[in-house]
Amino acid sequence: LDETQEATFDTRELLDGVLGDLSSVWFDLPDGNAIIQGGWNWIPISQRQPPYPQCPGDFTAPSRYVFSPNPLKAAARYGETQGNALRQAVLRFVKYYRKHPRELQGRLSKAMFNAISDDDQLSRTIPGVMMGFLPTVDGNLRSTLYQWMDDKSLWRLQEALVSDPDKDRYAAAARVLRKPLMRAMQHRPVPGMVWRTAKKRHDLGGTRVAKYDRIVVGIGSATQEDLNAGRVDVFPVFGGNRKAPGRAYPRSEERRVG
């Protein structure tokens, strides 16, 4: 295309393709056997012909179920059903690659296969990691694109990226896009909230919290506060800076998806 021509693209198709390819490179899934590449589909996996889960699409429902503090019954039922089908598919994947470990190519899948010897645990861990990765990255990218189109900055950033003379295109993209991307994520982070279950009675911000109370943390409130103060910081979106000294990891109560 020359500069006088317009190009259109489907955001859903673009993100599904990028996330599916990244998953294949990192996790060896989709592999075209246990899990195939594809987008969102409301038809339960067990009712499809053939009944294969799709990546990244089928990771959305169980992820929403897990991340939601109080999911509706229909969302819980659908999330559990899809999550169980994903786990069964990944278990088949795990059993195959236990017998053919040299065929593994993904950096993260190799690491998890080496670290986890129990097949059942591994078949839960892999989709669990992907459930945290796929829908949140998809949501943040989609939110960012919509914001950039709404405030017209998408075209300015496109021009700045095309005009950057650096032959290292990743370095150029990082220089041009990193801070605008971080600010967009601060404006509307995905997920907008997380929840935790209190393990003991304590005070939090002047409020008494009982053991087993469910605490909902508004990530959007924290990022908006930073944004309004002129601070560019997306660590709250990812649960804080993992490299910070004495970093604590509060754990949610278990919500099973398989």
CSV table of C-alpha atoms in Angstrom, one decimal:
chain,number,residue,atom,x,y,z
A,1,LEU,CA,0.0,0.0,0.0
A,2,ASP,CA,1.2,3.5,-0.7
A,3,GLU,CA,0.4,6.5,1.5
A,4,THR,CA,-2.7,7.4,-0.5
A,5,GLN,CA,-4.4,4.0,0.2
A,6,GLU,CA,-6.3,3.0,3.3
A,7,ALA,CA,-5.9,-0.3,5.1
A,8,THR,CA,-8.5,-1.8,7.3
A,9,PHE,CA,-8.2,-4.7,9.7
A,10,ASP,CA,-10.3,-6.7,12.1
A,11,THR,CA,-9.0,-6.1,15.7
A,12,ARG,CA,-10.4,-9.5,16.8
A,13,GLU,CA,-8.7,-11.3,14.0
A,14,LEU,CA,-5.4,-9.5,14.5
A,15,LEU,CA,-5.2,-10.1,18.3
A,16,ASP,CA,-6.3,-13.8,18.0
A,17,GLY,CA,-3.6,-14.4,15.5
A,18,VAL,CA,-0.8,-12.6,17.5
A,19,LEU,CA,-1.8,-14.2,20.8
A,20,GLY,CA,-2.2,-17.7,19.2
A,21,ASP,CA,1.3,-17.4,17.6
A,22,LEU,CA,2.8,-16.2,20.9
A,23,SER,CA,1.2,-19.1,22.8
A,24,SER,CA,2.6,-21.6,20.3
A,25,VAL,CA,6.1,-20.2,20.6
A,26,TRP,CA,6.0,-20.0,24.4
A,27,PHE,CA,3.8,-23.0,25.4
A,28,ASP,CA,3.7,-25.3,22.3
A,29,LEU,CA,0.0,-24.7,22.4
A,30,PRO,CA,-2.0,-24.5,20.2
A,31,ASP,CA,-0.4,-27.6,18.7
A,32,GLY,CA,-3.1,-28.3,16.1
A,33,ASN,CA,-3.9,-31.6,17.9
A,34,ALA,CA,-5.0,-31.1,21.6
A,35,ILE,CA,-5.8,-27.4,21.1
A,36,ILE,CA,-6.3,-25.6,17.8
A,37,GLN,CA,-5.9,-21.9,17.0
A,38,GLY,CA,-9.1,-19.9,17.1
A,39,GLY,CA,-11.1,-17.1,18.7
A,40,TRP,CA,-14.1,-16.8,21.0
A,41,ASN,CA,-16.8,-19.4,20.6
A,42,TRP,CA,-19.9,-19.7,22.8
A,43,ILE,CA,-20.6,-23.3,21.8
A,44,PRO,CA,-19.4,-25.6,24.6
A,45,ILE,CA,-16.2,-27.4,23.5
A,46,SER,CA,-17.8,-30.8,24.1
A,47,GLN,CA,-20.6,-30.0,21.5
A,48,ARG,CA,-18.2,-28.9,18.7
A,49,GLN,CA,-17.2,-31.0,15.7
A,50,PRO,CA,-14.4,-31.7,16.3
A,51,PRO,CA,-14.5,-31.0,20.0
A,52,TYR,CA,-11.1,-29.2,20.2
A,53,PRO,CA,-10.5,-26.2,22.5
A,54,GLN,CA,-9.4,-23.0,20.7
A,55,CYS,CA,-6.5,-20.8,21.6
A,56,PRO,CA,-6.7,-17.9,22.6
A,57,GLY,CA,-10.6,-17.9,22.5
A,58,ASP,CA,-11.5,-20.6,25.0
A,59,PHE,CA,-9.2,-19.3,27.7
A,60,THR,CA,-11.5,-16.3,28.2
A,61,ALA,CA,-14.5,-17.8,30.0
A,62,PRO,CA,-12.6,-19.7,32.7
A,63,SER,CA,-10.3,-16.7,33.2
A,64,ARG,CA,-13.3,-14.4,33.7
A,65,TYR,CA,-14.8,-16.9,36.1
A,66,VAL,CA,-11.6,-17.1,38.2
A,67,PHE,CA,-10.9,-13.3,38.2
A,68,SER,CA,-14.4,-12.3,39.0
A,69,PRO,CA,-15.1,-11.8,42.8
A,70,ASN,CA,-18.7,-12.9,42.5
A,71,PRO,CA,-19.4,-14.6,39.1
A,72,LEU,CA,-23.0,-15.2,38.1
A,73,LYS,CA,-24.2,-18.8,38.1
A,74,ALA,CA,-24.2,-19.0,34.3
A,75,ALA,CA,-20.7,-17.6,34.1
A,76,ALA,CA,-19.5,-20.0,36.8
A,77,ARG,CA,-21.0,-23.0,35.1
A,78,TYR,CA,-19.7,-22.1,31.6
A,79,GLY,CA,-16.2,-21.2,33.0
A,80,GLU,CA,-16.0,-24.5,34.9
A,81,THR,CA,-17.2,-26.5,31.8
A,82,GLN,CA,-14.7,-24.8,29.4
A,83,GLY,CA,-11.9,-25.0,32.0
A,84,ASN,CA,-12.4,-28.7,32.5
A,85,ALA,CA,-12.3,-29.3,28.8
A,86,LEU,CA,-9.1,-27.3,28.5
A,87,ARG,CA,-7.5,-29.3,31.3
A,88,GLN,CA,-8.4,-32.6,29.7
A,89,ALA,CA,-7.0,-31.4,26.4
A,90,VAL,CA,-3.8,-30.2,28.0
A,91,LEU,CA,-3.5,-33.5,29.9
A,92,ARG,CA,-3.5,-35.3,26.5
A,93,PHE,CA,-0.8,-32.9,25.4
A,94,VAL,CA,1.2,-33.5,28.5
A,95,LYS,CA,1.1,-37.3,28.2
A,96,TYR,CA,2.2,-37.1,24.6
A,97,TYR,CA,5.2,-34.9,25.3
A,98,ARG,CA,6.3,-36.9,28.3
A,99,LYS,CA,7.0,-39.6,25.8
A,100,HIS,CA,8.4,-37.2,23.2
A,101,PRO,CA,10.3,-34.5,25.2
A,102,ARG,CA,12.7,-33.6,22.4
A,103,GLU,CA,9.7,-32.3,20.4
A,104,LEU,CA,9.0,-29.6,22.9
A,105,GLN,CA,10.0,-26.2,21.5
A,106,GLY,CA,8.4,-23.6,23.8
A,107,ARG,CA,10.6,-21.9,26.4
A,108,LEU,CA,7.9,-21.8,29.0
A,109,SER,CA,6.5,-25.3,28.3
A,110,LYS,CA,10.0,-26.8,28.6
A,111,ALA,CA,10.6,-25.1,31.9
A,112,MET,CA,7.2,-26.3,33.3
A,113,PHE,CA,7.8,-29.9,32.1
A,114,ASN,CA,11.2,-29.9,33.8
A,115,ALA,CA,9.9,-28.4,37.0
A,116,ILE,CA,6.7,-30.4,37.5
A,117,SER,CA,6.8,-34.2,37.4
A,118,ASP,CA,3.1,-34.8,38.3
A,119,ASP,CA,1.1,-34.9,35.1
A,120,ASP,CA,-2.2,-33.8,36.7
A,121,GLN,CA,-0.5,-30.8,38.3
A,122,LEU,CA,1.2,-29.9,35.1
A,123,SER,CA,-2.1,-30.2,33.1
A,124,ARG,CA,-3.6,-27.6,35.6
A,125,THR,CA,-0.5,-25.3,35.7
A,126,ILE,CA,-0.1,-24.8,31.9
A,127,PRO,CA,-3.7,-23.7,31.2
A,128,GLY,CA,-3.7,-21.7,34.5
A,129,VAL,CA,-0.7,-19.6,33.3
A,130,MET,CA,-2.2,-19.2,29.9
A,131,MET,CA,-5.5,-18.1,31.4
A,132,GLY,CA,-3.7,-15.4,33.3
A,133,PHE,CA,-1.8,-14.3,30.2
A,134,LEU,CA,-4.1,-14.5,27.2
A,135,PRO,CA,-7.4,-12.7,28.2
A,136,THR,CA,-5.5,-10.0,30.2
A,137,VAL,CA,-3.1,-9.1,27.4
A,138,ASP,CA,-6.0,-9.3,24.9
A,139,GLY,CA,-8.1,-6.9,27.0
A,140,ASN,CA,-5.2,-4.4,27.6
A,141,LEU,CA,-4.3,-4.4,23.9
A,142,ARG,CA,-7.9,-3.9,22.8
A,143,SER,CA,-8.5,-1.2,25.4
A,144,THR,CA,-5.4,0.6,24.3
A,145,LEU,CA,-6.2,0.5,20.6
A,146,TYR,CA,-9.7,1.8,21.2
A,147,GLN,CA,-8.4,4.7,23.4
A,148,TRP,CA,-5.7,5.6,20.8
A,149,MET,CA,-8.3,5.6,18.1
A,150,ASP,CA,-10.7,7.7,20.2
A,151,ASP,CA,-8.1,10.4,21.1
A,152,LYS,CA,-6.5,10.2,17.6
A,153,SER,CA,-3.1,9.3,19.0
A,154,LEU,CA,-3.0,6.1,17.0
A,155,TRP,CA,-2.1,7.9,13.8
A,156,ARG,CA,0.5,10.1,15.5
A,157,LEU,CA,2.2,7.1,17.0
A,158,GLN,CA,2.1,5.2,13.6
A,159,GLU,CA,3.8,8.2,12.0
A,160,ALA,CA,6.4,8.4,14.7
A,161,LEU,CA,7.2,4.7,14.5
A,162,VAL,CA,7.4,4.7,10.7
A,163,SER,CA,9.7,7.8,10.8
A,164,ASP,CA,12.0,6.4,13.5
A,165,PRO,CA,15.4,5.7,11.8
A,166,ASP,CA,16.6,3.0,14.2
A,167,LYS,CA,17.2,-0.2,12.2
A,168,ASP,CA,16.4,-2.2,15.4
A,169,ARG,CA,12.6,-2.1,15.0
A,170,TYR,CA,12.0,-3.5,18.5
A,171,ALA,CA,14.1,-0.7,20.0
A,172,ALA,CA,12.2,1.8,17.9
A,173,ALA,CA,8.9,0.4,18.9
A,174,ALA,CA,9.9,0.5,22.6
A,175,ARG,CA,11.1,4.1,22.4
A,176,VAL,CA,7.9,5.3,20.6
A,177,LEU,CA,5.2,3.1,22.1
A,178,ARG,CA,6.3,2.0,25.6
A,179,LYS,CA,5.2,5.1,27.6
A,180,PRO,CA,2.0,5.7,25.6
A,181,LEU,CA,1.1,2.0,26.1
A,182,MET,CA,1.8,2.2,29.8
A,183,ARG,CA,-0.4,5.3,30.1
A,184,ALA,CA,-3.2,3.7,28.2
A,185,MET,CA,-3.0,0.7,30.5
A,186,GLN,CA,-3.1,2.9,33.5
A,187,HIS,CA,-6.2,4.6,32.1
A,188,ARG,CA,-8.2,1.4,31.8
A,189,PRO,CA,-6.4,-1.7,33.1
A,190,VAL,CA,-7.5,-5.3,32.5
A,191,PRO,CA,-8.5,-6.8,34.8
A,192,GLY,CA,-10.0,-3.8,36.6
A,193,MET,CA,-10.0,-5.6,39.9
A,194,VAL,CA,-8.6,-8.6,41.7
A,195,TRP,CA,-9.8,-10.4,44.8
A,196,ARG,CA,-8.2,-12.1,47.8
A,197,THR,CA,-9.4,-14.1,50.8
A,198,ALA,CA,-8.2,-12.9,54.2
A,199,LYS,CA,-6.2,-15.6,56.0
A,200,LYS,CA,-6.4,-13.9,59.4
A,201,ARG,CA,-8.2,-11.1,61.2
A,202,HIS,CA,-6.6,-7.7,60.7
A,203,ASP,CA,-7.1,-4.0,60.0
A,204,LEU,CA,-6.8,-2.7,56.5
A,205,GLY,CA,-7.0,1.1,56.0
A,206,GLY,CA,-8.9,1.5,59.3
A,207,THR,CA,-11.4,-1.2,58.5
A,208,ARG,CA,-11.6,-4.4,60.4
A,209,VAL,CA,-11.2,-7.5,58.2
A,210,ALA,CA,-12.3,-10.9,59.5
A,211,LYS,CA,-10.7,-14.2,58.6
A,212,TYR,CA,-12.1,-15.5,55.2
A,213,ASP,CA,-13.5,-12.1,54.3
A,214,ARG,CA,-13.3,-11.6,50.5
A,215,ILE,CA,-11.3,-8.4,49.7
A,216,VAL,CA,-11.8,-6.8,46.3
A,217,VAL,CA,-8.9,-4.6,45.2
A,218,GLY,CA,-9.7,-1.9,42.5
A,219,ILE,CA,-6.6,-1.9,40.3
A,220,GLY,CA,-8.2,0.9,38.2
A,221,SER,CA,-8.4,3.2,41.2
A,222,ALA,CA,-4.7,2.7,41.9
A,223,THR,CA,-3.6,3.2,38.3
A,224,GLN,CA,-5.8,6.3,37.8
A,225,GLU,CA,-4.3,7.8,40.9
A,226,ASP,CA,-0.8,7.4,39.5
A,227,LEU,CA,-1.9,8.6,36.1
A,228,ASN,CA,-3.5,11.8,37.6
A,229,ALA,CA,-0.3,12.4,39.6
A,230,GLY,CA,1.9,12.1,36.4
A,231,ARG,CA,3.4,8.8,37.4
A,232,VAL,CA,3.9,6.2,34.6
A,233,ASP,CA,3.7,2.9,36.4
A,234,VAL,CA,1.9,-0.3,35.3
A,235,PHE,CA,3.2,-2.5,38.1
A,236,PRO,CA,-0.2,-2.4,39.9
A,237,VAL,CA,-1.8,-4.1,36.8
A,238,PHE,CA,0.5,-7.1,37.3
A,239,GLY,CA,0.2,-7.3,41.1
A,240,GLY,CA,3.2,-5.1,41.9
A,241,ASN,CA,6.9,-5.1,41.3
A,242,ARG,CA,8.0,-8.7,41.8
A,243,LYS,CA,11.6,-7.5,42.2
A,244,ALA,CA,10.8,-5.3,45.2
A,245,PRO,CA,12.5,-6.4,48.4
A,246,GLY,CA,10.3,-8.4,50.7
A,247,ARG,CA,7.6,-8.9,48.1
A,248,ALA,CA,4.6,-10.7,49.5
A,249,TYR,CA,2.2,-12.9,47.5
A,250,PRO,CA,-1.3,-13.1,49.0
A,251,ARG,CA,-3.1,-16.1,47.6
A,252,SER,CA,-6.7,-16.3,46.5
A,253,GLU,CA,-8.9,-19.1,47.8
A,254,GLU,CA,-8.9,-21.9,45.3
A,255,ARG,CA,-11.6,-21.8,42.6
A,256,ARG,CA,-11.5,-24.9,40.5
A,257,VAL,CA,-11.9,-24.9,36.7
A,258,GLY,CA,-11.1,-28.5,36.1
